[in-house]
CSV table of C-alpha atoms in Angstrom, one decimal:
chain,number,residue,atom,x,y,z
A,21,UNK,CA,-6.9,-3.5,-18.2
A,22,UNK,CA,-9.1,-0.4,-18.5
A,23,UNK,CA,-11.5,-1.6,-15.6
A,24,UNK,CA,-8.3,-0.8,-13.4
A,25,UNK,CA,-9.3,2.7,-14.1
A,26,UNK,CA,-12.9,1.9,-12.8
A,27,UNK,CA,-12.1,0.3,-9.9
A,28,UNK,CA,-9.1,1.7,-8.3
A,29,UNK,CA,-9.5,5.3,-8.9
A,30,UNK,CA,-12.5,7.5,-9.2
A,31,UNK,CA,-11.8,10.3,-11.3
A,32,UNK,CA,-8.6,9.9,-11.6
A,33,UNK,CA,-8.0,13.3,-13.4
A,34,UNK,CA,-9.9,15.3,-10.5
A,35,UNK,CA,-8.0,15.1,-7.5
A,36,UNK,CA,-4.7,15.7,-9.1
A,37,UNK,CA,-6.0,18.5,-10.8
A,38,UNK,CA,-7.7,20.1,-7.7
A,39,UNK,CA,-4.8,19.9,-5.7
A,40,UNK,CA,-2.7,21.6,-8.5
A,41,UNK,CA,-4.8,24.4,-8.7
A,42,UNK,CA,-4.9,24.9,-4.6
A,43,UNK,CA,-1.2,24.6,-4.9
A,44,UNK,CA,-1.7,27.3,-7.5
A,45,UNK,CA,-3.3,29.2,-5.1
A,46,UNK,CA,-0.6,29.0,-2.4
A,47,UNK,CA,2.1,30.7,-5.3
A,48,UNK,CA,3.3,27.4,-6.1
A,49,UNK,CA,4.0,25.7,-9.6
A,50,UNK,CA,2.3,22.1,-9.2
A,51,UNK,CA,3.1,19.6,-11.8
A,52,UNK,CA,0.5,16.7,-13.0
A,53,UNK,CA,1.7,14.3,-14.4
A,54,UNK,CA,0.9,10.4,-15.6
A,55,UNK,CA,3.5,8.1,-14.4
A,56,UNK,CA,3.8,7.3,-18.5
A,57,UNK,CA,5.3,10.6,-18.9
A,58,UNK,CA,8.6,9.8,-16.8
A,59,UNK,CA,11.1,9.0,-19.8
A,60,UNK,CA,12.1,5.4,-19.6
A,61,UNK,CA,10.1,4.4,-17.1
A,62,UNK,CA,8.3,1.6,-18.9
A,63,UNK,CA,12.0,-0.4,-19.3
A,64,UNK,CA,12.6,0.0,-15.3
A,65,UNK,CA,12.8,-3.2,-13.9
A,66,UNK,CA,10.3,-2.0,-11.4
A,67,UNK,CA,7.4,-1.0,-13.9
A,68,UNK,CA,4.6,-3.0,-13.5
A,69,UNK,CA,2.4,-3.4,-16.8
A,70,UNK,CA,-1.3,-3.6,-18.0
A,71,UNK,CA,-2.0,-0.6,-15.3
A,72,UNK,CA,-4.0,2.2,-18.0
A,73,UNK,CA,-2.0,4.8,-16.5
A,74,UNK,CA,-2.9,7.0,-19.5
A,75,UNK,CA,-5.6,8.6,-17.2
A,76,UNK,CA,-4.1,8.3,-14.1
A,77,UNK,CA,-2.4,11.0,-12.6
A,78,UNK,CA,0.7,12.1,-9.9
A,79,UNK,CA,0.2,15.8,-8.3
A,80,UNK,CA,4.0,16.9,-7.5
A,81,UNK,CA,4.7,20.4,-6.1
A,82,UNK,CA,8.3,21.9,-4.8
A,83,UNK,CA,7.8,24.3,-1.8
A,84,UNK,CA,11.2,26.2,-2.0
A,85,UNK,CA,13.1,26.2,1.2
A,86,UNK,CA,15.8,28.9,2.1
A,87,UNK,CA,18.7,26.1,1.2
A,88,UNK,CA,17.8,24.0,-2.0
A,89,UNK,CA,20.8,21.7,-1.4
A,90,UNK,CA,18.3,19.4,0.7
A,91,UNK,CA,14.8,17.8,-0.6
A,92,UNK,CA,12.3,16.1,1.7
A,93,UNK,CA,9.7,14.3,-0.3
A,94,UNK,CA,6.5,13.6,1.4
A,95,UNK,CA,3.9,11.5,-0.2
A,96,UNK,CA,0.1,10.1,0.0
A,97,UNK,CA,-1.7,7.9,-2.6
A,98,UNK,CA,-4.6,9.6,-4.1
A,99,UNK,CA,-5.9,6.4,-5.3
A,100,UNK,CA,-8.6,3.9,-3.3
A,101,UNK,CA,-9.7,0.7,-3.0
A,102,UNK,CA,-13.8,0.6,-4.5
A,103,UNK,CA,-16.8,1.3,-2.5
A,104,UNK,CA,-18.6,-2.2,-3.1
A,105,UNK,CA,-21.9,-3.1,-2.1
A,106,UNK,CA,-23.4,0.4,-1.2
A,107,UNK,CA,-25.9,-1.4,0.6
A,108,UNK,CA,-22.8,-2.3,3.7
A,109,UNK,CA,-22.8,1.4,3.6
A,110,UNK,CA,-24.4,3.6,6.2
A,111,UNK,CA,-23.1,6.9,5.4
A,112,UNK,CA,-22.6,8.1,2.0
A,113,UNK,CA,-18.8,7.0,1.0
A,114,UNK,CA,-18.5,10.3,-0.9
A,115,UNK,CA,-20.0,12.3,1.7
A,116,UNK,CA,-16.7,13.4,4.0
A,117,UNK,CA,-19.0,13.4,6.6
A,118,UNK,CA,-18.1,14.7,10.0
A,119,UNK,CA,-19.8,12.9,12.7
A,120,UNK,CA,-19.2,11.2,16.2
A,121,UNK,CA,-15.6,12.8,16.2
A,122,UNK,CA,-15.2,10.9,13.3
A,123,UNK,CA,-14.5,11.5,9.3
A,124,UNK,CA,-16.3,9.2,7.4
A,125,UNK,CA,-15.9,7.8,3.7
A,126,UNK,CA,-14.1,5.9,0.9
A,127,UNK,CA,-10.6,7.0,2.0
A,128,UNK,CA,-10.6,8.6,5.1
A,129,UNK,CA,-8.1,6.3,6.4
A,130,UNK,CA,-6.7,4.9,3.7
A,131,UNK,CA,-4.9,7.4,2.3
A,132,UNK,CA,-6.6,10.8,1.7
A,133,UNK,CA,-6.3,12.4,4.9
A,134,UNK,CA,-2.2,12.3,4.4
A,135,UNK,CA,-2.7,14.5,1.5
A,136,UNK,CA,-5.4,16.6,3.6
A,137,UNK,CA,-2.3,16.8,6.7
A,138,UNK,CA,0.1,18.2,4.4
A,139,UNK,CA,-1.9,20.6,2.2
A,140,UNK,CA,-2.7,21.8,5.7
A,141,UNK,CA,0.9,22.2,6.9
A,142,UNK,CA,2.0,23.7,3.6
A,143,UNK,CA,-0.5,26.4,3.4
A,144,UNK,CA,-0.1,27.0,7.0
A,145,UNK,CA,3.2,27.8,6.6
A,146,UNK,CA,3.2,29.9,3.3
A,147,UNK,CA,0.3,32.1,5.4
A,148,UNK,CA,3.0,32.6,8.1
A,149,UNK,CA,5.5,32.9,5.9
A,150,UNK,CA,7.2,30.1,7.3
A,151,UNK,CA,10.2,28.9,5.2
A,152,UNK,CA,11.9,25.6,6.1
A,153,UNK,CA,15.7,25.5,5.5
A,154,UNK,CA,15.3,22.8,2.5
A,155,UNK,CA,12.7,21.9,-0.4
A,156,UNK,CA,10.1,20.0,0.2
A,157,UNK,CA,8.3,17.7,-2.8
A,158,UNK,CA,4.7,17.0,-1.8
A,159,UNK,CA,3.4,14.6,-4.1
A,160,UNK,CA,-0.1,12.8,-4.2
A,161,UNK,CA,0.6,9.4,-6.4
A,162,UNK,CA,-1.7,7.4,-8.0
A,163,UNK,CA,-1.4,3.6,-8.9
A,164,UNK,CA,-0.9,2.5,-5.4
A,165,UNK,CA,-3.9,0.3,-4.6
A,166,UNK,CA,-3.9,-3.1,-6.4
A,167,UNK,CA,-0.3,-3.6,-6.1
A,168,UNK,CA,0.4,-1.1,-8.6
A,169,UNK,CA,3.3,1.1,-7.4
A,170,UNK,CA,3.9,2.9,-10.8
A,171,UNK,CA,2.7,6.5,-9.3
A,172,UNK,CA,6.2,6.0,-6.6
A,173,UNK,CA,8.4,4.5,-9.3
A,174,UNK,CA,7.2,7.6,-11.3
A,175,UNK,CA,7.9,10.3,-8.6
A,176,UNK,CA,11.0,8.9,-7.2
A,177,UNK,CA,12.4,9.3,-10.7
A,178,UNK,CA,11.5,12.6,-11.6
A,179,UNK,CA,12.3,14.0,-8.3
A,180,UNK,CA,15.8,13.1,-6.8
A,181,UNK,CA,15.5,13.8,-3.2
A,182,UNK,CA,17.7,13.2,0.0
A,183,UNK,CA,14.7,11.9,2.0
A,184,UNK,CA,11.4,10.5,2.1
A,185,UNK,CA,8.4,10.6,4.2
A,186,UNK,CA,5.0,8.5,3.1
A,187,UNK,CA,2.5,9.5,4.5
A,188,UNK,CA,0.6,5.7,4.7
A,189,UNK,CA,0.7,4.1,7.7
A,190,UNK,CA,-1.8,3.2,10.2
A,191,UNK,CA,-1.8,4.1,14.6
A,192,UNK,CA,0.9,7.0,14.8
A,193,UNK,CA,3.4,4.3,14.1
A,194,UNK,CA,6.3,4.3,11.7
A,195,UNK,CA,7.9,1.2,9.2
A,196,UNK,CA,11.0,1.2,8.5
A,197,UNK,CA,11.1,-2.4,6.8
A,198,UNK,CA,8.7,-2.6,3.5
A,199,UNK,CA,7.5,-6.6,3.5
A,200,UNK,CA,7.9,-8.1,0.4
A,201,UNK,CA,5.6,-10.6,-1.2
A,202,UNK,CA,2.1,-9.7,-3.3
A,203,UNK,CA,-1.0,-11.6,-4.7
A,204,UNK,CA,-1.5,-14.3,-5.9
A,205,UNK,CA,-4.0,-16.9,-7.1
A,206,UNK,CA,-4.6,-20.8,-7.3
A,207,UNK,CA,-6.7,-22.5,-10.3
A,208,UNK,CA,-8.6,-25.6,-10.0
A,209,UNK,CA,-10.3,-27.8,-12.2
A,210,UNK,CA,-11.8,-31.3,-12.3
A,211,UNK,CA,-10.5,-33.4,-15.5
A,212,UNK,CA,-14.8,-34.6,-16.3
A,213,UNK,CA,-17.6,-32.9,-16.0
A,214,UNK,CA,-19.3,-33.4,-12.4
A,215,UNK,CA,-22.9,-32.4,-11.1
A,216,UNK,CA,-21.8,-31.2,-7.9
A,217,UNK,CA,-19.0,-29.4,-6.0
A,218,UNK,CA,-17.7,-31.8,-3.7
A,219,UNK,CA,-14.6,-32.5,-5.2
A,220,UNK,CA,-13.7,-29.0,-5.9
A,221,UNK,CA,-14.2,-28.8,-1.8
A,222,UNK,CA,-12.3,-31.4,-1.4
A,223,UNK,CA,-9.2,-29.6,-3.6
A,224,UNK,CA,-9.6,-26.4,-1.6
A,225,UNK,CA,-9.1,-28.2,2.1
A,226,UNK,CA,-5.9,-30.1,0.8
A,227,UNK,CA,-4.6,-26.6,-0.9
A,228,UNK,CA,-4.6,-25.1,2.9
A,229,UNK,CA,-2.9,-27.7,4.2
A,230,UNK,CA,0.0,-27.1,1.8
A,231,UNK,CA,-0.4,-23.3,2.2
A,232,UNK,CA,-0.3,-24.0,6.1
A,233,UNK,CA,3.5,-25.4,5.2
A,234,UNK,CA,4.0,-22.1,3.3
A,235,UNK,CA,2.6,-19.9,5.5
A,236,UNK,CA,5.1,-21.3,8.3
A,237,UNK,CA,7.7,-20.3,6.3
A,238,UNK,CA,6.7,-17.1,5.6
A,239,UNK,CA,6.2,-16.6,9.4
A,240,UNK,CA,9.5,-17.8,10.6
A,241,UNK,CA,11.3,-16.1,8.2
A,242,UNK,CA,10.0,-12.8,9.4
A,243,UNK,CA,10.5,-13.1,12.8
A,244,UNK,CA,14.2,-13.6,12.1
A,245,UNK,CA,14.1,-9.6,11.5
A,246,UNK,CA,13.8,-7.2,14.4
A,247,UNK,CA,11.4,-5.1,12.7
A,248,UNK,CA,9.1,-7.6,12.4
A,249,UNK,CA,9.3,-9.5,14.9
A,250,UNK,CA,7.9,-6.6,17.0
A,251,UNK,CA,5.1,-6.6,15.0
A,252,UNK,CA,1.7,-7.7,13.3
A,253,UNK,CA,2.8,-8.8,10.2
A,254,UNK,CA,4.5,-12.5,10.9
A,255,UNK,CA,1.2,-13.6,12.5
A,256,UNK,CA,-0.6,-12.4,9.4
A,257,UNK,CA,2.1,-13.6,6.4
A,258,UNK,CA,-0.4,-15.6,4.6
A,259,UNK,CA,-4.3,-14.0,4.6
A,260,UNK,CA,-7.1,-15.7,2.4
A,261,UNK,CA,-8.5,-13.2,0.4
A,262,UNK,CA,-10.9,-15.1,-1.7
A,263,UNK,CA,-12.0,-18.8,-2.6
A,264,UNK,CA,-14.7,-19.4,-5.5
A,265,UNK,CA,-16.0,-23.0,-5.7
A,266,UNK,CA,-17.8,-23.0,-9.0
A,267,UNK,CA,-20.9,-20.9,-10.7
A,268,UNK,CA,-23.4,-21.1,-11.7
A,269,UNK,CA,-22.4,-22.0,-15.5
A,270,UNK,CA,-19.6,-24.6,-14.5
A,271,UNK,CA,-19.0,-26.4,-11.2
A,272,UNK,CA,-15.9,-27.9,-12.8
A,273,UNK,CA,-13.4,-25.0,-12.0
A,274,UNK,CA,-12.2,-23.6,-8.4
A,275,UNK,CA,-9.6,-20.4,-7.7
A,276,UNK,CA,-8.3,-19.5,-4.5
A,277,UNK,CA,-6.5,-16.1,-3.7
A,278,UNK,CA,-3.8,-14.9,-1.0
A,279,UNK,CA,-2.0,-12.2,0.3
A,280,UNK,CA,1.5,-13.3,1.3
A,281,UNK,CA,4.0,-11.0,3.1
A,282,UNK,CA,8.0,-12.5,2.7
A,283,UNK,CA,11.5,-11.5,3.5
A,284,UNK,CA,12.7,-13.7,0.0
A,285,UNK,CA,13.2,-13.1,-3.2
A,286,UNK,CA,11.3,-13.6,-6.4
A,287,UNK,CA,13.2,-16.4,-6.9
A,288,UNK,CA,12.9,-17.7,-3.8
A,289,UNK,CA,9.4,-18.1,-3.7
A,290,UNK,CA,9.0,-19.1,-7.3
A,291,UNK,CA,10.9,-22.1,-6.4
A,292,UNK,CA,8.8,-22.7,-3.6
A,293,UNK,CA,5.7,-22.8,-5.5
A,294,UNK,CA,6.9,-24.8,-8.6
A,295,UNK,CA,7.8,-27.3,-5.6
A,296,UNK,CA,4.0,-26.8,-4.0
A,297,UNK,CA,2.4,-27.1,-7.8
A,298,UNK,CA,4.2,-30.7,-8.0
A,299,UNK,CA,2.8,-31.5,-4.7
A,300,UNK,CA,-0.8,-30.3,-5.8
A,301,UNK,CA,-0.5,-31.9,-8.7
A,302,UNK,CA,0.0,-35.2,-6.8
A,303,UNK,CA,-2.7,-35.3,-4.3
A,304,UNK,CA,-5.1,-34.0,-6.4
A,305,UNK,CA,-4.5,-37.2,-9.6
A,306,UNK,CA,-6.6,-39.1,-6.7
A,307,UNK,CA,-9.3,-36.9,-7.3
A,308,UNK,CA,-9.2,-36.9,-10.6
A,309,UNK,CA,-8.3,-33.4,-10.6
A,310,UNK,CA,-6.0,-30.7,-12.1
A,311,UNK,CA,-4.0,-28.2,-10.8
A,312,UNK,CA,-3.9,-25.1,-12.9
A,313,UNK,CA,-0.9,-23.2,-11.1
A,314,UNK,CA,-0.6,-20.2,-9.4
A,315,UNK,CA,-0.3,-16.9,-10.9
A,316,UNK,CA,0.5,-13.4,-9.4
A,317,UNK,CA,-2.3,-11.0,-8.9
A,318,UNK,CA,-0.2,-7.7,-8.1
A,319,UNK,CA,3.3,-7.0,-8.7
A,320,UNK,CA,6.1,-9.5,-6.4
A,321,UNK,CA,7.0,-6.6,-3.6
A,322,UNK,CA,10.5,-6.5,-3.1
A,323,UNK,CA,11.6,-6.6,0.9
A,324,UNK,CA,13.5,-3.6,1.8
A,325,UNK,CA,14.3,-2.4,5.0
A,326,UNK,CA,15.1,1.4,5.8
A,327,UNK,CA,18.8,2.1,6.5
A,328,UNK,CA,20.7,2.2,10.6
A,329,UNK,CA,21.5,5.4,11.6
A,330,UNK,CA,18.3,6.9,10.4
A,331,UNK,CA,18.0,10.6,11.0
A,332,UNK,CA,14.4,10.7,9.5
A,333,UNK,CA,13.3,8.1,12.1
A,334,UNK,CA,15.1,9.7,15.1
A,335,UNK,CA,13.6,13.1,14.4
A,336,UNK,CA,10.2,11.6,13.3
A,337,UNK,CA,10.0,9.0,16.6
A,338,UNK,CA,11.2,12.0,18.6
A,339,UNK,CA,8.5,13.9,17.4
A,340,UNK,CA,5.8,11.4,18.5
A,341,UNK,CA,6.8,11.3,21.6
A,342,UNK,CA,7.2,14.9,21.6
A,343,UNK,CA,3.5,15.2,20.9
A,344,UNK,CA,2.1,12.2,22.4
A,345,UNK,CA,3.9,11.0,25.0
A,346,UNK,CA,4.8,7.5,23.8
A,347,UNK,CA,7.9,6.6,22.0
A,348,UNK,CA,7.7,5.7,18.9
A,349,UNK,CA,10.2,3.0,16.7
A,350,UNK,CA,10.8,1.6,13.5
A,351,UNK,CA,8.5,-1.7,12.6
A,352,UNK,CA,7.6,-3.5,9.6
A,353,UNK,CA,5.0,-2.9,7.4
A,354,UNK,CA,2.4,-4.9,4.9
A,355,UNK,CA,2.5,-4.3,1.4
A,356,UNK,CA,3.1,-0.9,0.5
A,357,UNK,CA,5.1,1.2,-1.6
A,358,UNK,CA,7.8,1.6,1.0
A,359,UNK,CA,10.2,-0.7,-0.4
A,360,UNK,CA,9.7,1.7,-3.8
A,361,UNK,CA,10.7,4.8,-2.0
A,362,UNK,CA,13.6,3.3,-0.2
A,363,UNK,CA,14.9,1.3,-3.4
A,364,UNK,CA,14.4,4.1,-5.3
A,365,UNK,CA,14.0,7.4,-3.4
A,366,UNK,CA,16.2,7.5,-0.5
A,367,UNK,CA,17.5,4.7,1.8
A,368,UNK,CA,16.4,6.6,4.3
A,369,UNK,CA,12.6,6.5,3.5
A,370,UNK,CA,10.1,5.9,6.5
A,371,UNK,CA,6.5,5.7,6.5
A,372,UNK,CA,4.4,7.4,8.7
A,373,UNK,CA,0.5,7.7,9.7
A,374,UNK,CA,-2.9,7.5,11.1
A,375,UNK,CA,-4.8,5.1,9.1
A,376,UNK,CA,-6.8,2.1,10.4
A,377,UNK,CA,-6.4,-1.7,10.2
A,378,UNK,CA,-8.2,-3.7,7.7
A,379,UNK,CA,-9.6,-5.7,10.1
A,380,UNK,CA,-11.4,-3.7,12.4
A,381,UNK,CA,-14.8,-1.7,11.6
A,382,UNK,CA,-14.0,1.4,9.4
A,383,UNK,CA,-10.8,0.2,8.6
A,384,UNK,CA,-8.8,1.0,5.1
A,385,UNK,CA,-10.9,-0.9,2.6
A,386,UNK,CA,-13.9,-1.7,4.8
A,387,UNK,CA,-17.7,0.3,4.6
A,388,UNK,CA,-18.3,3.1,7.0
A,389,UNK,CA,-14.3,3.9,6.2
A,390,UNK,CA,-13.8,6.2,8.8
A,391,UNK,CA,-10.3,8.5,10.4
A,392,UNK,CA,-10.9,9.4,14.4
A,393,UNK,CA,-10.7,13.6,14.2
A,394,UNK,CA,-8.2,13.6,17.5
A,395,UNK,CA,-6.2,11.1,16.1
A,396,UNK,CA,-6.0,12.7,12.6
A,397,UNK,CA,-4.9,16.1,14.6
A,398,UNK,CA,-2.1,14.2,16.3
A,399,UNK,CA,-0.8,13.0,13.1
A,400,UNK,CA,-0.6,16.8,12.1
A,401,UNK,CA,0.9,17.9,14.9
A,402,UNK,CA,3.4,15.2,14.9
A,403,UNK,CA,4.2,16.0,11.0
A,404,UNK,CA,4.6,19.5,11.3
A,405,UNK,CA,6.9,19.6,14.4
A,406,UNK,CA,9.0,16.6,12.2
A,407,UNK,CA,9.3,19.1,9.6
A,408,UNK,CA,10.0,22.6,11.8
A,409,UNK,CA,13.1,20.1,13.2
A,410,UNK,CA,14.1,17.9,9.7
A,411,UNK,CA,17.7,18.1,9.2
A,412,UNK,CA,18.3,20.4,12.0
């Protein structure tokens, strides 16, 4: 779909290509790339179609380290969510404004200021000719908003590496457990034409009671793994995203969209639904109804949990409380690529950052996007002591 382009990356050319030239700058041989130009990577079983990644673009660079027999990867999505209404806006979402000990705009949080931390770490360290005792990838990946995932898939392939840090996170913490799950969406529609939309109402309020059943699930299931049951996520498995109740051209059609976080497998929850679709089905004959089904608005996120033993989450949780004074431990995450990078990239892979919750003012996705300036230096700090003591 080439309004992917449109919507989930603006420019996608630019960034990539100005962060390969400022990587030029620092002596370094930057390589752009579109995720299309990783050989085989359309038969991977974890290629997700219909994405136009023609035009969209990974930045990868390798900062030479005095022993090339270890290679840290660490990663930030250069793609975002859209701006929306610019009327929600009250500071201009391109601007990078600095303001209120604040950076504001489309972003901010969500993920460039990973890829701002570590272009500042790397050319602070090639000025004082600091060389770490291993490679180190940076790579700023596209294709990550929308349930895309092709810009990791891409990099993880191209570069072999021993570990990974991703640089998308939110609150100084770290996951170590990638949720599975994705989007998905629920179709509607009365079997005769109707003048009203009461019925298509009434559809939508028995739906959430059956979601409500799967959204227990989802819960429960969670909180049967340590790293989630410390955090956010079981309390959040199921999140309404949309609900559309006719137009103004038809009142006979309905759809209903979710965000679901599981520990199961495709299968699993395919089952689940195809059991939930006859239920539907049922309830809604009485209305003289139809349920369409259900069909997947990202790619199924496969769960995967970082392995025991971890040396990149010691180092990296002894490094926040190094700088912070606050210990900091393994939890699991939303959706994100995480599950890509450990699946694919290293079974050590962590994520780590400084982003903001989608629910609160400012947060990743919301207007007035916004990154707090003293907790965006933390998250600096933090990084560079993690990688003056990696694999030490």
């Amino acid at each position: 779909d080439e309004s992917i382009e449109a919507v989930y990356f603006v420019n996608p050319a630019d960034i990539a290509e100005y962060l390969a030239k400022e990587m030029e700058n620092l002596g370094y041989d930057p390589c752009v790339y579109s995720p299309l130009d990783v050989e085989s990577i359309e038969s991977h079983p974890d290629y997700y179609s219909g994405r136009n990644l023609k035009n969209r673009y990974n930045m990868s660079v390798v900062i030479p380290g005095s022993d090339h027999s270890r290679r840290l990867m660490i990663a930030a999505h250069n793609d975002t969510v859209p701006v929306g209404d610019l009327s929600t806006w009250t500071v201009d979402p391109f601007g990078g404004e600095v303001r209120d000990g604040k950076i504001w705009g489309r972003g901010a949080c969500d993920d460039k200021y990973g890829i701002a931390a570590a272009w500042f770490l790397l050319e602070l360290f090639q000025k004082n000719n600091v060389v770490l005792p291993y490679d180190i990838v940076f790579t700023a990946y596209c294709d990550e908003e929308g349930g895309g995932g092709n810009g990791t898939l891409a990099a993880c392939l191209k570069y072999r590496v021993d570990d990974v840090v991703n640089l998308d996170c939110k609150n100084l913490e770290i996951w170590a457990g990638g949720a599975g799950g994705g989007c998905l969406k629920a179709t509607f529609a009365t079997k005769n034409p109707v003048d009203n939309c009461e019925k298509l109402v009434e559809a939508i309020q028995i739906y959430r009671e059956e979601i409500e059943k799967f959204r227990q699930k989802r819960h429960d299931e969670l909180m049967m793994h340590p790293r989630f049951a410390n955090s956010i996520i079981p309390d959040t498995a199921v999140r309404f995203q949309s609900v559309k109740i006719g137009d103004d051209l038809s009142l006979n059609r309905a759809t209903a969209g979710i965000c679901f976080y599981t520990s199961s497998t495709e299968e699993e929850i395919n089952k689940e639904l195809d059991d939930m679709s006859k239920i539907l089905s049922w309830r809604l004959e009485s209305l003289d109804m139809i349920f369409e089904g259900f069909s997947m608005t990202t790619r199924f996120f496969r769960f995967a949990e970082t392995a025991l033993g971890n040396p990149v989450l010691k180092q990296l949780s002894s490094s926040i409380e190094k700088v912070t004074g606050k210990a900091g431990e393994g939890i699991g995450s939303c959706l994100s690529d995480l599950p890509l990078f450990i699946l694919h990239g290293s079974p050590r892979a962590v994520c780590f950052g400084a982003g903001r919750d989608f629910g609160e003012y400012g947060g990743a996705h919301q207007p007035d996007e916004f990154i707090e300036c003293e907790k965006f230096v933390e998250f600096t700090q933090i990084l560079a002591d993690f990688l003056m003591h990696y694999g030490k």
